[in-house]
Short mmCIF file of C-alpha atoms in Angstrom, two decimals:
data_model
loop_
_atom_site.label_atom_id
_atom_site.label_comp_id
_atom_site.label_asym_id
_atom_site.label_seq_id
_atom_site.Cartn_x
_atom_site.Cartn_y
_atom_site.Cartn_z
CA LYS A 142 0.00 0.00 0.00
CA ASP A 143 1.40 3.43 -0.97
CA ILE A 144 2.09 5.81 1.90
CA VAL A 145 1.35 9.44 1.14
CA LEU A 146 2.29 12.19 3.58
CA ALA A 147 0.83 15.13 1.67
CA CYS A 148 2.07 17.78 4.08
CA PRO A 149 3.43 21.07 2.65
CA MET A 150 6.46 20.52 4.93
CA ASN A 151 7.23 17.21 3.20
CA MET A 152 9.80 17.38 0.39
CA PHE A 153 8.66 14.01 -0.99
CA PRO A 154 4.91 13.56 -0.45
CA GLN A 155 4.72 10.85 -3.11
CA THR A 156 7.22 8.26 -1.93
CA GLU A 157 9.19 5.65 -3.80
CA PRO A 158 7.42 2.27 -3.60
CA ASN A 159 10.55 0.42 -2.43
CA LYS A 160 10.90 2.50 0.73
CA THR A 161 9.87 1.07 4.08
CA PRO A 162 7.36 2.98 6.24
CA GLN A 163 10.24 3.74 8.64
CA GLU A 164 12.34 5.24 5.83
CA ILE A 165 9.38 7.30 4.60
CA TRP A 166 8.82 8.61 8.12
CA GLU A 167 12.53 9.45 8.48
CA ASP A 168 12.51 11.34 5.14
CA PHE A 169 9.48 13.29 6.33
CA SER A 170 11.24 14.07 9.60
CA LEU A 171 14.27 15.41 7.72
CA SER A 172 11.94 17.58 5.60
CA PHE A 173 10.18 19.33 8.47
CA THR A 174 13.13 19.55 10.91
CA PRO A 175 14.56 22.82 9.44
CA ALA A 176 11.12 24.48 9.75
CA VAL A 177 10.85 23.35 13.39
CA ARG A 178 14.35 24.70 14.10
CA GLU A 179 13.29 28.04 12.63
CA VAL A 180 10.29 28.12 14.98
CA VAL A 181 12.65 27.54 17.92
CA GLU A 182 14.92 30.35 16.69
CA PHE A 183 11.87 32.60 16.36
CA ALA A 184 10.83 31.74 19.93
CA LYS A 185 14.28 32.62 21.24
CA HIS A 186 13.85 36.12 19.83
CA ILE A 187 10.58 36.73 21.67
CA PRO A 188 11.56 39.02 24.56
CA GLY A 189 11.06 37.07 27.77
CA PHE A 190 10.70 33.63 26.20
CA SER A 191 14.19 32.47 27.15
CA ALA A 192 13.51 33.54 30.76
CA LEU A 193 10.78 30.87 31.02
CA SER A 194 11.79 27.50 32.45
CA GLU A 195 13.29 25.14 29.87
CA ASN A 196 10.42 22.70 30.37
CA ASP A 197 7.83 25.42 29.75
CA GLN A 198 9.73 26.55 26.64
CA VAL A 199 9.64 22.96 25.33
CA THR A 200 5.95 22.54 26.26
CA LEU A 201 4.97 25.74 24.42
CA LEU A 202 7.03 24.80 21.37
CA LYS A 203 5.76 21.23 21.24
CA ALA A 204 2.15 22.38 21.46
CA GLY A 205 2.46 25.46 19.25
CA THR A 206 4.90 24.63 16.46
CA PHE A 207 2.18 23.47 14.07
CA GLU A 208 0.15 26.66 14.70
CA VAL A 209 3.20 28.88 14.16
CA LEU A 210 3.99 27.08 10.90
CA MET A 211 0.36 27.37 9.80
CA VAL A 212 0.47 31.15 10.28
CA ARG A 213 3.87 31.43 8.68
CA PHE A 214 3.01 29.34 5.64
CA ALA A 215 -0.57 30.55 5.15
CA SER A 216 0.70 32.28 2.02
CA LEU A 217 1.51 28.86 0.48
CA PHE A 218 -2.24 28.29 0.23
CA ASN A 219 -3.46 30.02 -2.91
CA VAL A 220 -7.19 30.33 -2.36
CA LYS A 221 -7.88 31.88 -5.75
CA GLU A 222 -6.05 29.18 -7.71
CA GLN A 223 -6.98 26.43 -5.22
CA THR A 224 -3.36 25.27 -4.99
CA VAL A 225 -0.78 24.59 -2.27
CA THR A 226 2.93 25.15 -2.81
CA PHE A 227 5.06 22.72 -0.82
CA ILE A 228 8.46 23.67 0.66
CA SER A 229 10.04 21.75 -2.22
CA GLY A 230 8.62 24.43 -4.51
CA THR A 231 6.17 22.03 -6.17
CA THR A 232 2.62 23.32 -6.47
CA TYR A 233 -0.27 20.88 -6.12
CA SER A 234 -3.91 21.46 -6.94
CA LEU A 235 -6.45 21.07 -4.18
CA GLU A 236 -8.05 18.30 -6.19
CA ALA A 237 -4.78 16.33 -6.41
CA LEU A 238 -4.16 16.72 -2.67
CA LYS A 239 -7.68 15.61 -1.87
CA GLY A 240 -6.93 12.54 -3.94
CA MET A 241 -4.02 11.93 -1.54
CA GLY A 242 -6.45 11.84 1.37
CA MET A 243 -6.06 15.41 2.64
CA GLY A 244 -9.71 16.47 2.28
CA GLY A 245 -11.16 17.91 5.50
CA LEU A 246 -7.92 19.23 6.97
CA LEU A 247 -6.97 20.93 3.72
CA ASP A 248 -10.35 22.65 3.36
CA THR A 249 -10.00 24.05 6.89
CA MET A 250 -6.43 25.19 6.15
CA PHE A 251 -7.62 27.03 3.03
CA GLU A 252 -10.43 28.63 5.00
CA PHE A 253 -8.00 29.78 7.70
CA SER A 254 -5.47 31.12 5.19
CA GLU A 255 -8.17 33.09 3.40
CA LYS A 256 -9.40 34.68 6.64
CA LEU A 257 -5.88 35.47 7.85
CA ASN A 258 -4.77 36.92 4.52
CA SER A 259 -7.92 39.09 4.37
CA LEU A 260 -6.65 40.97 7.45
CA GLU A 261 -3.61 42.11 5.40
CA LEU A 262 -1.28 42.08 8.40
CA THR A 263 2.08 43.79 8.18
CA ALA A 264 5.19 41.65 8.75
CA GLU A 265 5.52 43.17 12.23
CA GLU A 266 1.89 42.41 13.12
CA LEU A 267 2.20 38.87 11.80
CA GLY A 268 5.37 38.30 13.83
CA LEU A 269 3.78 39.55 17.03
CA PHE A 270 0.61 37.58 16.41
CA THR A 271 2.76 34.47 15.92
CA ALA A 272 4.49 35.18 19.25
CA VAL A 273 1.08 35.46 20.97
CA VAL A 274 0.04 32.14 19.42
CA LEU A 275 3.20 30.44 20.64
CA VAL A 276 3.09 31.86 24.17
CA SER A 277 -0.34 30.45 25.00
CA ALA A 278 -0.78 29.96 28.72
CA ASP A 279 -3.56 27.41 28.28
CA ARG A 280 -1.35 24.66 26.85
CA SER A 281 -1.47 21.56 29.00
CA GLY A 282 1.60 20.78 31.07
CA ILE A 283 2.74 24.36 31.79
CA GLU A 284 4.62 24.37 35.12
CA ASN A 285 4.92 28.09 35.83
CA LEU A 286 1.55 29.32 34.63
CA ASN A 287 1.99 32.80 36.08
CA SER A 288 5.16 33.52 34.08
CA VAL A 289 3.62 32.33 30.81
CA GLU A 290 0.41 34.30 31.44
CA LEU A 291 2.35 37.48 32.18
CA LEU A 292 4.40 37.09 29.02
CA GLN A 293 1.35 36.37 26.88
CA GLU A 294 -0.52 39.35 28.34
CA SER A 295 2.37 41.69 27.62
CA LEU A 296 2.64 40.38 24.03
CA ILE A 297 -1.12 40.83 23.53
CA ARG A 298 -0.89 44.42 24.82
CA VAL A 299 1.88 45.24 22.33
CA LEU A 300 -0.02 43.53 19.52
CA ARG A 301 -3.19 45.48 20.31
CA ALA A 302 -1.26 48.77 20.31
CA LEU A 303 0.41 47.88 17.02
CA VAL A 304 -2.81 46.80 15.27
CA SER A 305 -4.68 49.88 16.54
CA LYS A 306 -1.89 52.16 15.39
CA SER A 307 -1.77 50.77 11.84
CA ASN A 308 -5.57 50.80 11.40
CA PRO A 309 -7.05 53.28 13.90
CA CYS A 310 -10.41 53.39 12.09
CA ASP A 311 -10.99 49.62 12.26
CA ALA A 312 -11.47 48.70 15.92
CA SER A 313 -12.64 45.19 15.05
CA ARG A 314 -9.38 44.22 13.34
CA PHE A 315 -7.67 43.23 16.60
CA THR A 316 -10.68 41.16 17.70
CA LYS A 317 -10.81 39.44 14.31
CA LEU A 318 -7.12 38.61 14.65
CA LEU A 319 -7.49 37.14 18.14
CA LEU A 320 -10.41 35.05 16.88
CA LYS A 321 -7.97 33.27 14.58
CA MET A 322 -6.48 31.61 17.66
CA PRO A 323 -9.36 29.17 18.27
CA ASP A 324 -9.35 28.43 14.52
CA LEU A 325 -5.67 27.53 14.81
CA ARG A 326 -6.40 25.31 17.81
CA THR A 327 -9.03 23.43 15.79
CA LEU A 328 -6.58 23.01 12.92
CA ASN A 329 -3.91 21.80 15.35
CA ASN A 330 -6.28 19.12 16.68
CA MET A 331 -7.25 18.02 13.18
CA HIS A 332 -3.59 17.86 12.19
CA SER A 333 -2.74 15.79 15.29
CA GLU A 334 -5.48 13.32 14.45
CA LYS A 335 -4.12 13.05 10.91
CA LEU A 336 -0.59 12.41 12.15
CA LEU A 337 -1.82 9.77 14.55
CA SER A 338 -3.74 8.03 11.80
CA PHE A 339 -0.53 7.80 9.74
CA ARG A 340 1.35 6.34 12.67
CA ILE A 341 -1.40 3.82 13.32
CA ASP A 342 -1.52 2.85 9.63
CA PHE B 136 -4.93 9.59 22.53
CA SER B 137 -1.14 9.46 22.34
CA ASP B 138 1.07 12.49 21.74
CA PRO B 139 1.60 13.30 18.03
CA ALA B 140 4.45 15.68 18.87
CA SER B 141 6.32 12.79 20.46
CA ASN B 142 5.55 10.61 17.46
CA LEU B 143 7.22 13.21 15.26
CA GLY B 144 10.29 13.35 17.47
CA LEU B 145 9.46 17.03 17.88
CA GLU B 146 10.61 17.25 21.49
CA ASP B 147 14.06 15.99 20.59
CA ILE B 148 14.42 18.52 17.74
CA ILE B 149 13.16 21.35 19.97
CA ARG B 150 15.42 20.48 22.92
CA LYS B 151 18.48 20.23 20.65
CA ALA B 152 17.64 23.56 18.98
CA LEU B 153 17.14 25.25 22.36
CA MET B 154 20.39 23.83 23.70
CA GLY B 155 22.19 25.06 20.60
CA ASN B 156 21.47 28.58 21.78
CA LEU B 157 22.96 27.90 25.23
CA GLU B 158 26.16 26.61 23.62
CA GLU B 159 26.44 29.74 21.47
CA ARG B 160 25.72 32.14 24.33
CA PRO B 161 28.84 34.20 25.22
CA GLU B 162 30.25 33.66 28.71
#
């Protein structure tokens, strides 16, 4: 049976038939590792993040890496053309990806990307929003909840000031942006279920 | 419901990347 890991972070979604499931999984791991490392580097540059306990840093990164990557790579989802460009540079049609078994998750990713892109965030706003997403105090397993909450609150304050400053006439823009966070959580859960199904298969 | 992040080996990648920073930090 062919194994297809049609993830935009996978360099080789359509695998060679002679590869073992273990080899396919290892190739996939090598494909997404640089992106994960970049998320860690990003986290290190969030003021205050490195002051959190190492365990809390790891917990936040483990729980939030997918969401950070989703925000970062939302532009890979071309809603108008109904295509996704993978990190390999190859562009796949939505139809082809659905044929690879990526139906429901992909539709929700497109929907999220469209909503996020419609806010037309500046690079600075997007970076701060990503920091807020990563420093989420409600992730399970946080040891020093107070420290994470304080950091998240300060990041949200700065984000609110920044968003208000760039669009003073649109008071709802900040609210709309924060409402993307539950959408990301839903996507994260769907993605986790997908990953688990591959492992079980 | 097992942990997909562990399945991906994500914790290992994250810990190594975080430690990389400590090694590079000037004394």
